[in-house]
Amino acid sequence: MSFVDSFGGLALALLGAGLAVGLSCVGSAKGTGIAGEAGTGLLCQDPSKSGKVMVLQLLPGTQGLYGMVVFFFAIAQMGLMGGDFFSLLNNMSTAEGMAYFCACMPMALGGLLSAIAQGRVAAGSINILAKKPDDWSKGLLLCGIVEFYAILSLLASMLMLLQF
């Protein structure tokens, strides 16, 4: 048995799970940062809008949470939660590891890209809040449209992981 055959399957599976959470969190950090930059400009002028600014800044952070859900679900499906790591190490084929990797990719890529896009929309929504405070819910709705695609990424990964 070659090195790739003994470690490759589990390594690929763990790489996929790690990318699901890692890239989603990178996207969330970038998205919340973009919204936070816009929020600080408004809050220095009108601190009374801090609650609404916080809601808009928080929205791009959900993708990181979704990535964490996929990570925990993937390692649970692999049997790493309370299981015997060394038994799994020797028993997971490269093909099975690749299947786990592929199952985690919708959340990894969808989480990364949708969180950044949502941060940009949230920054624009903060501009709505600054100029027309009564219309801030329109900006919230625009953020929700981007969130829908993060949820689809989560759903795609979860449905694929349920096949194991």
Tab-separated table of N, CA, C and O in Angstrom, residues 68-111:
chain	number	residue	atom	x	y	z
A	68	MET	N	-18.681	26.327	9.381
A	68	MET	CA	-18.399	25.546	10.589
A	68	MET	C	-19.382	24.383	10.719
A	68	MET	O	-18.994	23.276	11.122
A	69	VAL	N	-20.634	24.606	10.359
A	69	VAL	CA	-21.632	23.523	10.387
A	69	VAL	C	-21.212	22.408	9.433
A	69	VAL	O	-21.246	21.218	9.788
A	70	VAL	N	-20.799	22.777	8.224
A	70	VAL	CA	-20.360	21.771	7.241
A	70	VAL	C	-19.128	21.040	7.758
A	70	VAL	O	-19.033	19.816	7.641
A	71	PHE	N	-18.197	21.762	8.357
A	71	PHE	CA	-16.992	21.137	8.916
A	71	PHE	C	-17.364	20.074	9.953
A	71	PHE	O	-16.909	18.929	9.867
A	72	PHE	N	-18.177	20.454	10.940
A	72	PHE	CA	-18.537	19.497	11.988
A	72	PHE	C	-19.338	18.330	11.433
A	72	PHE	O	-19.141	17.184	11.834
A	73	PHE	N	-20.240	18.609	10.496
A	73	PHE	CA	-21.028	17.532	9.918
A	73	PHE	C	-20.133	16.583	9.130
A	73	PHE	O	-20.297	15.359	9.197
A	74	ALA	N	-19.174	17.126	8.393
A	74	ALA	CA	-18.271	16.284	7.598
A	74	ALA	C	-17.427	15.386	8.497
A	74	ALA	O	-17.315	14.182	8.246
A	75	ILE	N	-16.820	15.968	9.546
A	75	ILE	CA	-15.982	15.111	10.392
A	75	ILE	C	-16.818	14.117	11.185
A	75	ILE	O	-16.341	13.025	11.487
A	76	ALA	N	-18.075	14.457	11.471
A	76	ALA	CA	-18.960	13.485	12.115
A	76	ALA	C	-19.279	12.346	11.150
A	76	ALA	O	-19.260	11.163	11.535
A	77	GLN	N	-19.547	12.681	9.893
A	77	GLN	CA	-19.831	11.656	8.894
A	77	GLN	C	-18.612	10.767	8.645
A	77	GLN	O	-18.749	9.589	8.363
A	78	MET	N	-17.417	11.342	8.766
A	78	MET	CA	-16.187	10.559	8.586
A	78	MET	C	-15.960	9.604	9.754
A	78	MET	O	-15.198	8.653	9.635
A	79	GLY	N	-16.573	9.862	10.871
A	79	GLY	CA	-16.371	9.044	12.048
A	79	GLY	C	-15.292	9.566	12.971
A	79	GLY	O	-14.809	8.842	13.849
A	80	LEU	N	-14.879	10.819	12.793
A	80	LEU	CA	-13.816	11.387	13.629
A	80	LEU	C	-14.308	11.890	14.981
A	80	LEU	O	-13.503	12.145	15.853
A	81	MET	N	-15.596	12.044	15.145
A	81	MET	CA	-16.130	12.517	16.420
A	81	MET	C	-16.290	11.306	17.346
A	81	MET	O	-17.264	10.578	17.271
A	82	GLY	N	-15.309	11.081	18.156
A	82	GLY	CA	-15.358	9.966	19.090
A	82	GLY	C	-14.954	8.634	18.480
A	82	GLY	O	-15.035	7.608	19.134
A	83	GLY	N	-14.512	8.666	17.237
A	83	GLY	CA	-14.111	7.427	16.587
A	83	GLY	C	-12.622	7.166	16.735
A	83	GLY	O	-11.895	7.922	17.358
A	84	ASP	N	-12.193	6.100	16.139
A	84	ASP	CA	-10.791	5.706	16.170
A	84	ASP	C	-10.090	6.289	14.948
A	84	ASP	O	-10.276	5.834	13.823
A	85	PHE	N	-9.291	7.317	15.170
A	85	PHE	CA	-8.611	8.030	14.095
A	85	PHE	C	-7.731	7.091	13.271
A	85	PHE	O	-7.757	7.130	12.047
A	86	PHE	N	-6.964	6.247	13.920
A	86	PHE	CA	-6.021	5.396	13.198
A	86	PHE	C	-6.728	4.323	12.373
A	86	PHE	O	-6.264	3.952	11.304
A	87	SER	N	-7.861	3.874	12.843
A	87	SER	CA	-8.643	2.931	12.054
A	87	SER	C	-9.170	3.621	10.797
A	87	SER	O	-9.112	3.068	9.699
A	88	LEU	N	-9.644	4.847	10.975
A	88	LEU	CA	-10.148	5.616	9.837
A	88	LEU	C	-9.019	5.936	8.857
A	88	LEU	O	-9.201	5.876	7.647
A	89	LEU	N	-7.865	6.243	9.388
A	89	LEU	CA	-6.705	6.587	8.576
A	89	LEU	C	-6.377	5.461	7.603
A	89	LEU	O	-6.050	5.699	6.439
A	90	ASN	N	-6.468	4.253	8.065
A	90	ASN	CA	-6.110	3.102	7.228
A	90	ASN	C	-7.260	2.624	6.346
A	90	ASN	O	-7.033	1.853	5.428
A	91	ASN	N	-8.483	3.056	6.637
A	91	ASN	CA	-9.631	2.507	5.927
A	91	ASN	C	-10.261	3.439	4.898
A	91	ASN	O	-11.057	2.982	4.087
A	92	MET	N	-9.966	4.752	4.930
A	92	MET	CA	-10.610	5.654	3.977
A	92	MET	C	-9.835	5.652	2.657
A	92	MET	O	-8.658	5.994	2.613
A	93	SER	N	-10.526	5.272	1.602
A	93	SER	CA	-9.886	5.230	0.286
A	93	SER	C	-9.713	6.650	-0.255
A	93	SER	O	-10.365	7.594	0.201
A	94	THR	N	-8.836	6.762	-1.231
A	94	THR	CA	-8.632	8.053	-1.882
A	94	THR	C	-9.919	8.515	-2.560
A	94	THR	O	-10.261	9.697	-2.522
A	95	ALA	N	-10.649	7.603	-3.154
A	95	ALA	CA	-11.914	7.950	-3.818
A	95	ALA	C	-12.932	8.481	-2.813
A	95	ALA	O	-13.628	9.468	-3.076
A	96	GLU	N	-13.010	7.845	-1.645
A	96	GLU	CA	-13.943	8.317	-0.614
A	96	GLU	C	-13.508	9.679	-0.089
A	96	GLU	O	-14.334	10.568	0.127
A	97	GLY	N	-12.213	9.868	0.089
A	97	GLY	CA	-11.702	11.168	0.527
A	97	GLY	C	-12.010	12.256	-0.483
A	97	GLY	O	-12.387	13.375	-0.117
A	98	MET	N	-11.879	11.936	-1.764
A	98	MET	CA	-12.206	12.900	-2.812
A	98	MET	C	-13.696	13.226	-2.809
A	98	MET	O	-14.093	14.365	-3.063
A	99	ALA	N	-14.514	12.252	-2.498
A	99	ALA	CA	-15.961	12.497	-2.424
A	99	ALA	C	-16.284	13.477	-1.282
A	99	ALA	O	-17.098	14.393	-1.449
A	100	TYR	N	-15.650	13.287	-0.137
A	100	TYR	CA	-15.838	14.248	0.966
A	100	TYR	C	-15.341	15.639	0.562
A	100	TYR	O	-15.991	16.648	0.842
A	101	PHE	N	-14.182	15.670	-0.077
A	101	PHE	CA	-13.619	16.946	-0.525
A	101	PHE	C	-14.618	17.674	-1.428
A	101	PHE	O	-14.910	18.853	-1.236
A	102	CYS	N	-15.137	16.966	-2.414
A	102	CYS	CA	-16.083	17.566	-3.358
A	102	CYS	C	-17.377	17.999	-2.668
A	102	CYS	O	-17.956	19.029	-3.026
A	103	ALA	N	-17.814	17.245	-1.686
A	103	ALA	CA	-19.043	17.593	-0.963
A	103	ALA	C	-18.879	18.888	-0.170
A	103	ALA	O	-19.847	19.620	0.041
A	104	CYS	N	-17.690	19.187	0.259
A	104	CYS	CA	-17.443	20.402	1.052
A	104	CYS	C	-17.211	21.637	0.182
A	104	CYS	O	-17.289	22.768	0.678
A	105	MET	N	-16.923	21.458	-1.090
A	105	MET	CA	-16.571	22.588	-1.952
A	105	MET	C	-17.688	23.600	-2.187
A	105	MET	O	-17.414	24.794	-2.258
A	106	PRO	N	-18.964	23.190	-2.302
A	106	PRO	CA	-19.989	24.232	-2.462
A	106	PRO	C	-19.979	25.242	-1.314
A	106	PRO	O	-20.064	26.452	-1.541
A	107	MET	N	-19.821	24.758	-0.095
A	107	MET	CA	-19.793	25.690	1.033
A	107	MET	C	-18.515	26.484	1.057
A	107	MET	O	-18.519	27.681	1.374
A	108	ALA	N	-17.401	25.863	0.720
A	108	ALA	CA	-16.120	26.576	0.733
A	108	ALA	C	-16.150	27.747	-0.239
A	108	ALA	O	-15.871	28.899	0.134
A	109	LEU	N	-16.507	27.478	-1.477
A	109	LEU	CA	-16.499	28.528	-2.499
A	109	LEU	C	-17.701	29.456	-2.375
A	109	LEU	O	-17.568	30.680	-2.499
A	110	GLY	N	-18.869	28.872	-2.135
A	110	GLY	CA	-20.075	29.695	-1.973
A	110	GLY	C	-19.986	30.595	-0.754
A	110	GLY	O	-20.418	31.748	-0.787
A	111	GLY	N	-19.413	30.070	0.323
A	111	GLY	CA	-19.265	30.879	1.535
A	111	GLY	C	-18.286	32.016	1.338
A	111	GLY	O	-18.542	33.154	1.744
